[in-house]
Structures are given as C-alpha cells and as structure tokens.
Coordinates of C-alpha atoms and ligand atoms in Angstrom, one line a residue:
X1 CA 11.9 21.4 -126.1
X2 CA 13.0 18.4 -128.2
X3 CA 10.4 18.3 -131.8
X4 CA 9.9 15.8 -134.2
X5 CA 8.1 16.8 -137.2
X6 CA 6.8 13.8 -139.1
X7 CA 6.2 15.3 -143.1
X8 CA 8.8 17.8 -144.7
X9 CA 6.1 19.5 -146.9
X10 CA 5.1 22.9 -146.8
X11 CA 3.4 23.0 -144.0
X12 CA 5.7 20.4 -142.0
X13 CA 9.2 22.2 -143.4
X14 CA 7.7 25.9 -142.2
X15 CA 6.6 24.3 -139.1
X16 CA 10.1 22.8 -138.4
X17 CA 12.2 25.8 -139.4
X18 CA 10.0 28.1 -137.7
X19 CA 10.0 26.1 -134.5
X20 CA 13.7 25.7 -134.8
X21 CA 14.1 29.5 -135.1
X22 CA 12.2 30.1 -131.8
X23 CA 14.7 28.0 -130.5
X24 CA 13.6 24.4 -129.7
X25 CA 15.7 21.3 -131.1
X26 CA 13.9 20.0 -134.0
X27 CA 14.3 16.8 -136.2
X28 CA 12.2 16.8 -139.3
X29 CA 11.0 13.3 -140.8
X30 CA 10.0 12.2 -144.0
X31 CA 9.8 8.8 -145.5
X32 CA 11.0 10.5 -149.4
X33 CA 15.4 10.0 -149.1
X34 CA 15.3 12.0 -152.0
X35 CA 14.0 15.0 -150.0
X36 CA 15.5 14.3 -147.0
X37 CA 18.9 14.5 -148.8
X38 CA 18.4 17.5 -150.3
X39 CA 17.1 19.4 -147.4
X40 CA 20.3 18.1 -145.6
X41 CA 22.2 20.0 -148.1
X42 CA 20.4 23.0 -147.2
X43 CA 18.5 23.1 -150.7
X44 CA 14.7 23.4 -149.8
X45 CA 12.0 20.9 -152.0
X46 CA 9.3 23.4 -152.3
X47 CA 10.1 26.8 -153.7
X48 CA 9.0 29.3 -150.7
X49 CA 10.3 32.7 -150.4
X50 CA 12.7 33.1 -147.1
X51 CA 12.8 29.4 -146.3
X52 CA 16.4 28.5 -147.4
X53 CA 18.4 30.9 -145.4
X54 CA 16.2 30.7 -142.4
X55 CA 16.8 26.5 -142.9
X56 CA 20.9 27.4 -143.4
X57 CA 20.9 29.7 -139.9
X58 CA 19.3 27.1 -138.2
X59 CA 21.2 23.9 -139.6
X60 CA 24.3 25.6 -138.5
X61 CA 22.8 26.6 -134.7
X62 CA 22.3 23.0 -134.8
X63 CA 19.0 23.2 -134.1
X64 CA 17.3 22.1 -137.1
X65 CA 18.2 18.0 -138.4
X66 CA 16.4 16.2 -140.9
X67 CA 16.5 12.2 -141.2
X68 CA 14.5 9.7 -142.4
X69 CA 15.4 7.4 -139.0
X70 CA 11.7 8.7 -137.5
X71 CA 12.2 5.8 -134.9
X72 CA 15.0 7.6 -133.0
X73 CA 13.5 11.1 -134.0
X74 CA 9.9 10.3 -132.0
X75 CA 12.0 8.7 -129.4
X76 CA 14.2 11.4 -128.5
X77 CA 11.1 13.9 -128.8
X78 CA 8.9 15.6 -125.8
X79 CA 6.5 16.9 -128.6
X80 CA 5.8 15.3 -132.3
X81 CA 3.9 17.4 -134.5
X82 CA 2.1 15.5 -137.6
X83 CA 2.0 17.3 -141.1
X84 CA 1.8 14.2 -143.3
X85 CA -0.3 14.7 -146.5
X86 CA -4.0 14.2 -146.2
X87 CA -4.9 14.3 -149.7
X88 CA -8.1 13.6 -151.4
X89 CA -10.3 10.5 -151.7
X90 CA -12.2 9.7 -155.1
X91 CA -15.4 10.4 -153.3
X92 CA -14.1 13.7 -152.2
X93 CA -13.3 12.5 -148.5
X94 CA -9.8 12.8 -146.8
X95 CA -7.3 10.4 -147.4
X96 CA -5.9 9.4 -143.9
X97 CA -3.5 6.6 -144.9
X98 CA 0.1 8.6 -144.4
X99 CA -1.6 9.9 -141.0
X100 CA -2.4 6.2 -139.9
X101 CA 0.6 5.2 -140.7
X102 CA 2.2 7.7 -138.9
X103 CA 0.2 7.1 -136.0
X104 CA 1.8 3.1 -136.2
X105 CA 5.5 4.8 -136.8
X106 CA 5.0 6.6 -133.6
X107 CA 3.1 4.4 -131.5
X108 CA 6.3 1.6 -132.5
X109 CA 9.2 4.0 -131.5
X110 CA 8.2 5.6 -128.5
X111 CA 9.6 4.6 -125.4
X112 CA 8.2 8.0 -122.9
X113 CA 5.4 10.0 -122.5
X114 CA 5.2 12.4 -125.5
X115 CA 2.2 14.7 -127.2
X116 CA 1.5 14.9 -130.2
X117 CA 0.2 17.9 -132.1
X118 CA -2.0 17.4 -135.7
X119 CA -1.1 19.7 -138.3
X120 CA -2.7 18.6 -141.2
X121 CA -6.2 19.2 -142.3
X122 CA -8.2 16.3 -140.8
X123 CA -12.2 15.1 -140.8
X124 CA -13.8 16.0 -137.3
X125 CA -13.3 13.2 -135.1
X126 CA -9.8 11.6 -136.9
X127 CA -7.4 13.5 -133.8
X128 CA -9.7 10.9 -131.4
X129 CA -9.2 7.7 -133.5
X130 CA -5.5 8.6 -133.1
X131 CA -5.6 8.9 -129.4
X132 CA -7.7 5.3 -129.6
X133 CA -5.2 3.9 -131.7
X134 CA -2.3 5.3 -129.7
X135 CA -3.6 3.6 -126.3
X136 CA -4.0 0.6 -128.6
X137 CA -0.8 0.5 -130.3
X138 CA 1.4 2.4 -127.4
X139 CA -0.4 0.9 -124.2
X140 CA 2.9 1.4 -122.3
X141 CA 3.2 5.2 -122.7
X142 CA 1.0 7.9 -122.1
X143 CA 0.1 9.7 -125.4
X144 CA -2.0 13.0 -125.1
X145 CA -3.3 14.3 -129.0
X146 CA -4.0 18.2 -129.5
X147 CA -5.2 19.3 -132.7
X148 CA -3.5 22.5 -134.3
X149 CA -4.9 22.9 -137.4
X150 CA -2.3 25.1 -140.4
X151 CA -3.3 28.2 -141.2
X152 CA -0.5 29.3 -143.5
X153 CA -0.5 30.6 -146.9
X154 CA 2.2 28.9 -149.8
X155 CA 3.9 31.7 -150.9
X156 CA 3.8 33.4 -147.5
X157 CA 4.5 30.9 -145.3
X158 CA 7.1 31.9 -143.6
X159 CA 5.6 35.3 -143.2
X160 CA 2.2 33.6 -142.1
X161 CA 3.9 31.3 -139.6
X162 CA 5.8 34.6 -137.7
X163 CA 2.8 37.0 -138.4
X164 CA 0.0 34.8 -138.6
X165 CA -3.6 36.1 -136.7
X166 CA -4.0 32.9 -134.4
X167 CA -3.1 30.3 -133.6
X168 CA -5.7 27.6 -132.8
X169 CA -5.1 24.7 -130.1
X170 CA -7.9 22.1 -129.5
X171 CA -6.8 19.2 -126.4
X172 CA -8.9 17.8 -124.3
X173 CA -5.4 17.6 -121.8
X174 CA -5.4 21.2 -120.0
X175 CA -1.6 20.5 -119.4
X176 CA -1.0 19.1 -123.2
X177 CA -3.1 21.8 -124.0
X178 CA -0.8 24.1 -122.0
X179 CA 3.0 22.9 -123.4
X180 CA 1.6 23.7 -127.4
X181 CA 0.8 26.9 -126.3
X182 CA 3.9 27.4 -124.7
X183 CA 6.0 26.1 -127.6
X184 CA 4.0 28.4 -129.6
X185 CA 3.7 31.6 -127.1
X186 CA 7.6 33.6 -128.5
X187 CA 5.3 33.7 -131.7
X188 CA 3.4 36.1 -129.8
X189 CA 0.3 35.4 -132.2
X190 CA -3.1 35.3 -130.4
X191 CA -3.6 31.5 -129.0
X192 CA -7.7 30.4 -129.4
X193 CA -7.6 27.3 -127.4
X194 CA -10.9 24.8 -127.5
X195 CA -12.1 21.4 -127.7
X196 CA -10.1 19.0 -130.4
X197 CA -13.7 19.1 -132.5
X198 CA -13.7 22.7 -132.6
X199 CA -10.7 22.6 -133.6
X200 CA -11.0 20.2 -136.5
X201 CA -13.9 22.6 -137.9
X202 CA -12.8 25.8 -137.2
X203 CA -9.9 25.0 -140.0
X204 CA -12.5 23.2 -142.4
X205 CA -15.0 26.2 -142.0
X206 CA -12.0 28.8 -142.6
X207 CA -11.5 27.5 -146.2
X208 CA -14.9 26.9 -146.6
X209 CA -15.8 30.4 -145.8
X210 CA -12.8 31.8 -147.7
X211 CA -13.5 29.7 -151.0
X212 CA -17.0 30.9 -150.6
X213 CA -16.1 34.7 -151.0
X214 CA -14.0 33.8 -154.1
X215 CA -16.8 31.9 -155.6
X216 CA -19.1 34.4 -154.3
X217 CA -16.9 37.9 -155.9
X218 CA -16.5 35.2 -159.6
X219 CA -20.5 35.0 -159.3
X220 CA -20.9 39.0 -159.1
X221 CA -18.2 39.4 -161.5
X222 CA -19.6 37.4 -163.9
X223 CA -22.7 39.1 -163.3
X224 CA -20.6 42.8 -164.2
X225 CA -19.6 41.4 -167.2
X226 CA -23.1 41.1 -168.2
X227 CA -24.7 44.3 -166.9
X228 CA -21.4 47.2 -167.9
X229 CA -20.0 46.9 -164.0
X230 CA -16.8 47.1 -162.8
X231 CA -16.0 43.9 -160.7
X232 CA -12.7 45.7 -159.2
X233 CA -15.1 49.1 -158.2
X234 CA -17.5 46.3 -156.8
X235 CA -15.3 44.6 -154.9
X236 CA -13.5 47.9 -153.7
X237 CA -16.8 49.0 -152.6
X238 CA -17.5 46.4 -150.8
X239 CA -14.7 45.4 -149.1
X240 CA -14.7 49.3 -147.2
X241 CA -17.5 47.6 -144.8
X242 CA -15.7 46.4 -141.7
X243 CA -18.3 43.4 -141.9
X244 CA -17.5 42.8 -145.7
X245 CA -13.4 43.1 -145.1
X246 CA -11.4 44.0 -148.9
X247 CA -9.6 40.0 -148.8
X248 CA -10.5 37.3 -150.9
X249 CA -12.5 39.6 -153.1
X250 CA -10.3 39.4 -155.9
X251 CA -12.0 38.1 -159.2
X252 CA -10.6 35.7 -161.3
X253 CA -10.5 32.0 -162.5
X254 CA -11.1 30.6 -159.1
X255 CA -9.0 29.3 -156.7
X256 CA -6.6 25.8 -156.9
X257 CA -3.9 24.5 -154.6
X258 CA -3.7 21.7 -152.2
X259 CA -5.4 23.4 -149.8
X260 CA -9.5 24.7 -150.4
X261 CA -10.3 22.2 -153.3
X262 CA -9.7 19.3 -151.3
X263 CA -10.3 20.8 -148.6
X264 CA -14.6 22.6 -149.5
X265 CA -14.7 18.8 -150.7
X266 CA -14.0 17.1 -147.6
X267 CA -16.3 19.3 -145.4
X268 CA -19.5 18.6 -148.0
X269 CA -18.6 14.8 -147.1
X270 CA -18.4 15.4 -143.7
X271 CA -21.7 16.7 -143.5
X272 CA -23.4 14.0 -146.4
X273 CA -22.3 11.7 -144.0
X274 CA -24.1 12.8 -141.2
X275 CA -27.2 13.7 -143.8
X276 CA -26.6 16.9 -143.9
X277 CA -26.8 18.6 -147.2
X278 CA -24.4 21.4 -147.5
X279 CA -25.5 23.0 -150.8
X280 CA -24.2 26.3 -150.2
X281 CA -20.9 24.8 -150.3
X282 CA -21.8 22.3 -153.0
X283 CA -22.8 25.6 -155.1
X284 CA -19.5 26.9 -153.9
X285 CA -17.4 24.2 -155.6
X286 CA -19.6 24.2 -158.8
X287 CA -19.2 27.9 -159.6
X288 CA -15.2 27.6 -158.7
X289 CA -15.2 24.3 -161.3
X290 CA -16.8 26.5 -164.2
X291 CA -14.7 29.2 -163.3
X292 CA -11.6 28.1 -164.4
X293 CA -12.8 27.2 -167.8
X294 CA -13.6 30.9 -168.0
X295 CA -10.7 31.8 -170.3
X296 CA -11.5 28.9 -172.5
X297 CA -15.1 30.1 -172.8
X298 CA -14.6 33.6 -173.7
X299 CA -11.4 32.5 -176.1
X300 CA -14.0 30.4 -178.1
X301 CA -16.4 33.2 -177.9
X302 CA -13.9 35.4 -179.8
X303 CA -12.0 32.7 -182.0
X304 CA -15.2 30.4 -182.9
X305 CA -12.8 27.2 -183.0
X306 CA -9.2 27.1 -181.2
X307 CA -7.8 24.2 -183.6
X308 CA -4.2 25.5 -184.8
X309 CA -4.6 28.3 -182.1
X310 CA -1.0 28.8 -180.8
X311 CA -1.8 29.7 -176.7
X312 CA 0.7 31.0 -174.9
X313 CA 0.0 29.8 -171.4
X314 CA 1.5 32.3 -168.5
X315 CA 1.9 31.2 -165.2
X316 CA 1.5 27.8 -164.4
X317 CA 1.3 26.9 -160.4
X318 CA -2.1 27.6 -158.2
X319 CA -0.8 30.7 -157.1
X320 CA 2.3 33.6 -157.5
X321 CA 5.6 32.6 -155.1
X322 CA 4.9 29.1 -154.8
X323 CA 5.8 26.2 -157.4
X324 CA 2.8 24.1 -156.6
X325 CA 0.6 22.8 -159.1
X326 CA -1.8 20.8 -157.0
X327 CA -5.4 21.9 -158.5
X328 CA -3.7 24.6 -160.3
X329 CA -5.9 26.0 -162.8
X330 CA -3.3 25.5 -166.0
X331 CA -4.1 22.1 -165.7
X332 CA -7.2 22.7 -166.7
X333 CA -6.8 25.0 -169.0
X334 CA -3.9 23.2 -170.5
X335 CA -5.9 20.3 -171.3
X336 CA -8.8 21.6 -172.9
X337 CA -7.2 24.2 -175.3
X338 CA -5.1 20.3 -176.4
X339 CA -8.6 19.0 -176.6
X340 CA -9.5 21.7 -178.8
X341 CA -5.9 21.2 -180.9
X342 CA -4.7 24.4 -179.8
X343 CA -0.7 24.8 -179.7
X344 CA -0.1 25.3 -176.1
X345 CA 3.4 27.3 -175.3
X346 CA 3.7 27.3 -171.7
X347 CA 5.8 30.0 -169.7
X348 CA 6.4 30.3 -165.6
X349 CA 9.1 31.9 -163.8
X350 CA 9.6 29.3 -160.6
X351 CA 7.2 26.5 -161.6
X352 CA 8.5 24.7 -165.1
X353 CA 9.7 21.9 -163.3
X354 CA 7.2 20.5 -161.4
X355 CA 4.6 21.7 -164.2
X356 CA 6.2 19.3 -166.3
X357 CA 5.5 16.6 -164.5
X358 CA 1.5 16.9 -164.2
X359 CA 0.8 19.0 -167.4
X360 CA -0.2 16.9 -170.8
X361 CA 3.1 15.9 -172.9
X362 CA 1.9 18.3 -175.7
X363 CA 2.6 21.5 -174.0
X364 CA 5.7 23.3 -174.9
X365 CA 7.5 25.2 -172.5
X366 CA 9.1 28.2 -172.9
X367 CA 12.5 29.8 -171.3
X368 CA 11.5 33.6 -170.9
X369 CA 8.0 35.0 -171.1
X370 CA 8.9 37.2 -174.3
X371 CA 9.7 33.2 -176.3
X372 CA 5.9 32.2 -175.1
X373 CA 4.3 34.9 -176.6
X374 CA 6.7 35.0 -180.1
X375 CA 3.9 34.4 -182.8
X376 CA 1.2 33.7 -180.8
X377 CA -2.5 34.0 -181.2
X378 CA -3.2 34.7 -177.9
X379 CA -1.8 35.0 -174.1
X380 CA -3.8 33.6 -170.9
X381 CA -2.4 34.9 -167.5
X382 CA -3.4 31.8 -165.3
X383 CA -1.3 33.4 -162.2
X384 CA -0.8 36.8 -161.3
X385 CA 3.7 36.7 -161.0
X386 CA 5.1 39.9 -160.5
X387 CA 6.8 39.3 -163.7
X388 CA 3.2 39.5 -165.6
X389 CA 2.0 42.5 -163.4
X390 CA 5.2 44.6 -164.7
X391 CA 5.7 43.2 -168.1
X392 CA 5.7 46.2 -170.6
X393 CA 2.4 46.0 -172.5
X394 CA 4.9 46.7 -175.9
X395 CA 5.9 43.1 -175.6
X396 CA 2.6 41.5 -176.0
X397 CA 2.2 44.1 -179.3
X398 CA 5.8 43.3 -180.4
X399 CA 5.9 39.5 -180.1
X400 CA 2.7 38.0 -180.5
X401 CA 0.9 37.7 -184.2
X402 CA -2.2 38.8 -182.4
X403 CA -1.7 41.0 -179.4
X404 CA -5.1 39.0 -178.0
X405 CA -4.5 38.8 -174.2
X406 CA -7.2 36.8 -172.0
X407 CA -5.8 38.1 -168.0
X408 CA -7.8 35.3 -165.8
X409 CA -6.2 37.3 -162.9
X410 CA -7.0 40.9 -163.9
X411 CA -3.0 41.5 -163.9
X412 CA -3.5 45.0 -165.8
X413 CA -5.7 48.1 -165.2
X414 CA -8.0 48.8 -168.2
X415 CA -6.8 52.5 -168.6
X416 CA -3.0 51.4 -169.5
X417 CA -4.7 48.2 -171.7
X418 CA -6.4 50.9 -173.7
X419 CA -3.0 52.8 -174.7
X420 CA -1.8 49.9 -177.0
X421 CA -3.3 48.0 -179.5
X422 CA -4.5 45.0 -177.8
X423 CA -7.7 43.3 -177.6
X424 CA -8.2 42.4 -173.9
X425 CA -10.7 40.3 -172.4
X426 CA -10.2 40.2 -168.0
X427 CA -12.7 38.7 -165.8
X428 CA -15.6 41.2 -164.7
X429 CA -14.4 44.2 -166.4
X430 CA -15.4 45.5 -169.7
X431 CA -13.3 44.2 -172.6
X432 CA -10.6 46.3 -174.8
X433 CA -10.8 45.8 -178.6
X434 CA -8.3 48.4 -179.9
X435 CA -6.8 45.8 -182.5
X436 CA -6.8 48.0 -185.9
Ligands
NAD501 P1 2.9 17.6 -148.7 O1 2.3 16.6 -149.6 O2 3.6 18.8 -149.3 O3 3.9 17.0 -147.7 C1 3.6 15.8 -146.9 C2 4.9 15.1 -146.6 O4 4.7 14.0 -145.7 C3 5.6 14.5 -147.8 O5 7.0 15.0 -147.9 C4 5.6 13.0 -147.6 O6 6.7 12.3 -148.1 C5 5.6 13.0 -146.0 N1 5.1 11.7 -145.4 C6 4.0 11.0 -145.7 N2 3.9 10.0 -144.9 C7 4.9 10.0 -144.0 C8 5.3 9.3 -142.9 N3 4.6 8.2 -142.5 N4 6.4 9.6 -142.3 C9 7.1 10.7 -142.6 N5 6.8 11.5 -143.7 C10 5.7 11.2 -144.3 O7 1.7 18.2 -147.8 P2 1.4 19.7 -147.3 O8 1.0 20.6 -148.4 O9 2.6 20.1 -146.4 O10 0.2 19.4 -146.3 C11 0.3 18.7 -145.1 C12 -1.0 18.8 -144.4 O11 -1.2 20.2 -144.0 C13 -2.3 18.4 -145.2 O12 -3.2 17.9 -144.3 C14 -2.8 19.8 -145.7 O13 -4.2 19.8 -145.9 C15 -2.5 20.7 -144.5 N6 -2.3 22.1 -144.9 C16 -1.6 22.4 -146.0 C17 -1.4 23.8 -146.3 C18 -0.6 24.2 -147.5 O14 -0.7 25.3 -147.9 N7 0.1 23.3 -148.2 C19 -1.9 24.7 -145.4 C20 -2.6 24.4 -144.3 C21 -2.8 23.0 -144.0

C-alpha cells in the first residue's frame, strides 16, 4: 500500500514508522523544513525511546521518505492518514485550522480515488465536515473519510503502536472501512470497527475517563493525607478488583501533556454546546488544576514564605521518556515559586532543550541532577525519571543545605526515606521529618 502521512509529530512519525515497518511505502509530510530535514538525516524531532533505529531500518528498506512536497506525496498515495496538531482553543474547544488546511492540501493534489484515515483527536462530527469539504473542494475524485482515533502513549509509543489493546476504525464506507483494517490487521491488535461518531467519542471518552481516575486517586489521596492513610495501600487495594483495574491510580500532581488537558477540555465544550453540562468532568479538570500547585502548597506550609528559597526543580516534561512539555506541570510550578522570588535551579535528563523554550527566563538550569540540588533549600520531583527513582538518597543529604525533598510523584518508598535525615513531604502518604 502507498501512505502519506500528513504531520511528522508524535503521533504522525510513530504512525509512519510503524506503518513502514509492517511493510507499506510510506511518505511522511510536514509543512516545518526544519523537521523534515532532520528526520531525513535519520535524527528524530521528538525524543521517543526505539524510534530512531526503527526510522534508520526503514529509510534504508526504502520504505520510509519524508518531504515537505505533500502535493506529490497525497498524489502518489492509495491511503493518507491525517495527524496534524489539533491543539486547543482559548475557550477550551479544538483548534481545527492545520486539519482544514490539510483537508485543502489534499483535496488540491489529488488526482485518484484515495481514503483518508483521521488520526488526530477531533470534535464529534469534524471527520463529516471533511468528507463535505472533500466533495466540495475534490468533486472529481472519490474521497471516503474513516476516523481512527490515536491511542498511544509518549514515551511508549512505539511499544503502544505494536502492542496496543485496539485499534478503533469508524467509516461509514464498509470497503474503506475494510482497507484500514487491513493496513492495520499484521498488527494483530484487536480491530473495534463502528460508526465515524462513535468513533470520535470513544477517543474523547478514553481520556476523559482515564483523567477522571487520576483526579479521582489525587481527591482520595488528599483525603489520606488528612485522615493517617496510605494513598499507595489505597490505591493497591483497590486496583485488585477486576472492575477497579491497578492503572491510572497512581497519585501525584496530576496529569499534563498534549493529550488529556486539552483533550477533558474539548469534550466539556462539546457537550456545553449541545447544553449539556458535564460537571463531572468540569470537577475533573478543577481538581487536576489545584493539583499541580500541590508542591507549592505544602512548601509554603513548611517554609511560611519562599522569597530567597533556592528550588531545585527535577524533572521537567509532562511525563518520564518523553521531552514534551505541553501542559507539563513544571510550568506551573516554575512560575509560581518565581512569583514567590524563589531561586529556581532546574534539572532533566532528556528535556532541557525544549524546557528552555516555554519555562520563565529566570530559571536556571542545571547539567547533572547532583549541580541542581548543590545548596539548595529544597528538591521538587515534578516527573518520576528513572534517574530520580534510583538516585542514592545520600545525595540529597550530601548536596543540598537542607535535605527538604517535596516528591510530587511519590518516587521513593517511606521506609528507605526514613533511613536518612531528610524531611519528606510525598503526596497522600504520611510525611518524614527526620532533619536533626
Ligand atoms: P504535534 O504538534 O507533535 O505534530 C503535528 C505536526 O503536524 C507538526 O509537525 C506540524 O508541523 C504538522 N502540520 C501541521 N499542519 C500541517 C499541514 N497542513 N501539512 C503537513 N504537516 C502539518 O502533534 P501530535 O502530538 O503528534 O498530535 C497530533 C494529533 O494526534 C492531535 O490531534 C492529538 O490530539 C492527537 N494525539 C496525540 C497523542 C500524543 O500523545 N501526542 C496521542 C493520541 C492522539
């Protein structure tokens, strides 16, 4: 099969690579030359574990191209799948101007009958204004539209994309329906096919439903906190019932990315619009908002003012194994320790670089973790890194003036904590104050 893939992202890269790997001839668009050139030279834009050499393999089977020329790309292609950014609105609503427009790049190039296949996270309903604006803008070809919504994970992608536990296809074309799912079938993931509204939801009302249990496991842990329980025994408990299920029950400072803030926001908009108040989810977003100023809360608690406070920040992007800072909570907690002139020294192993661009000029960054936390007052883990999860607890006693650690991602269990003299302050869990 001959692929176009219009949007190198993270979703439209893993889709590309992946799709290459299976086998078909793929040619991956995107309007930035910058990135384009540099996933020529085999160098991926996004960090992703495994994507490089899986990219390399396939650029030398010469099955895998990238070009900005989308024109001869959709031409050329049986099947274009769409994973342009559809980011958010300032009323919370999806931005769909890089999906109109490349609706108008395809509709101008194509010259056969092709399908194409929706990727990104779109508003129920947007998959049918394409196909209206395809027999519009393309009246002399016939242009089917299936939705397929993304299900991956940034920092698993590639994993997710070869392992993933469906895969969903909404068409109202049984025969477009039936070429997806057999680009798709050597994946040998379960295919859930159903109407292109379906579709559209099921993706929104995944997120929805998955933010909900973090909100809903940062509610009870906050509760713990209050009441001498264990949010980790909670959640352990819980997630034993089959019904329950032990994912997403992780307490912490809530949840960021590209993905379920925009995302929760979108779906309370779809359903305002319609008059339909969703105020579970509203509640959902609220808790998540207050819970990333959690660290700054407590650290205010213990400190009384922050002013002069050097912070050393650790871990910067929304999540471990991925060097994306969309909605990341650092940003958050970055600015308001400057608000509260607090020195801010700023450490992450893959991240530095694009945290540089979005995070206030103030913030200092630092090479290894050990130069973050040299004289500081006090260390907030913002992501949970492997390198935080195995640092040796000595190195927050050696370096910093105050051993004072505030884990936002419960990186350390309370019984090794309680071996050093730290003061320790996690989220849900009863704090350590062995400082002498
Ligand atoms: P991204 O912002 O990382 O990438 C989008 C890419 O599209 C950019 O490289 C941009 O230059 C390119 N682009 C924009 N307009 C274009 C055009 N007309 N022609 C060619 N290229 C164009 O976005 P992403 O994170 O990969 O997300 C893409 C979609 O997938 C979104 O709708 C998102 O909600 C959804 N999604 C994302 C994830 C995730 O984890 N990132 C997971 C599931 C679904």
């Amino acid at each position: 099969m001959n692929i176009a893939v219009v949007g190198t992202g993270y979703v439209g890269l893993v889709t590309g690579v992946a799709l290459a790997h299976i086998g078909h001839r793929v040619t991956c668009v995107d309007v930035d030359q910058e990135k384009v050139d540099c996933l020529r030279q085999g160098i991926s834009p996004i960090y992703e574990p495994g994507i490089e050499p899986l990219m390399k393999e396939n650029m030398e089977a010469g099955r895998l191209f990238f070009t900005t020329d989308g024109a001869s790309a959709f031409r050329e292609a049986d099947v274009i799948y769409v994973a342009v950014g559809t980011p958010e609105n300032e009323d919370g609503s999806a931005n769909l101007t890089y999906l109109r427009q490349a609706v108008k790049d395809i509709a101008s190039a194509v010259t056969k009958d092709v399908i194409v296949v929706t990727k990104s996270t779109v508003p129920i309903g947007t998959n049918h204004e394409m196909k209206r604006m395809f027999a519009e803008l393309a009246p002399h070809v016939r242009i089917e539209v299936v939705s397929n919504p993304e299900f991956l994970r940034e920092g698993s992608a590639i994993h997710d994309t070869f392992h993933g536990d469906r895969i969903v296809i909404g068409a109202d074309d049984e025969q477009a329906a039936a070429v997806v799912a057999d680009i798709h079938r050597p994946f040998g993931i379960p295919i859930f096919q159903t109407d292109i509204r379906s579709a559209e939801m099921i993706k929104y009302a995944s997120n929805a439903f998955l933010a909900a249990k973090i909100s809903f496991i940062n509610e009870i842990a906050n509760i713990c906190e209050k009441v001498g329980a264990d949010v980790e025994q909670v959640a352990a408990g819980m997630g034993m019932d089959a019904r329950i299920g032990s994912s997403f029950l992780r307490a912490g400072i809530g949840y960021g990315g590209s993905c379920f803030p925009k995302d929760t926001k979108a779906l309370a908009k779809i359903a305002a619009n319609i008059d339909h108040h969703f105020e579970l989810l509203k509640a959902v977003i609220e808790v998540n908002n207050k819970q990333q100023r959690k660290l700054i809360e407590k650290a205010k608690e213990r400190f009384g003012r922050l002013a002069g406070k050097r912070v050393a920040l650790l871990g910067l992007s929304f999540k471990p194994n991925t060097d994306d800072m969309r909605e990341a909570a650092s940003l958050v907690v970055a600015r308001e320790l400057l608000a509260e002139q607090a020195i801010v020294v700023a450490y992450d192993p893959i991240a530095m670089g694009k945290a540089a661009h979005v995070l206030p000029k103030e913030v200092i960054y630092a090479d290894r973790v050990e130069q973050a936390l040299e004289r500081a007052d006090a260390a907030m883990i913002l992501t949970e890194w492997d390198e935080f999860r195995q640092l040796d607890l000595s190195v927050y006693v050696n370096k910093m003036k105050t051993p004072i650690i505030f884990d936002g991602r419960n990186c350390y269990a309370l019984d090794d904590v309680a071996c050093y003299p730290i003061e320790y302050y996690s989220i849900g869990r009863k704090s350590i104050t062995n400082i002498k």
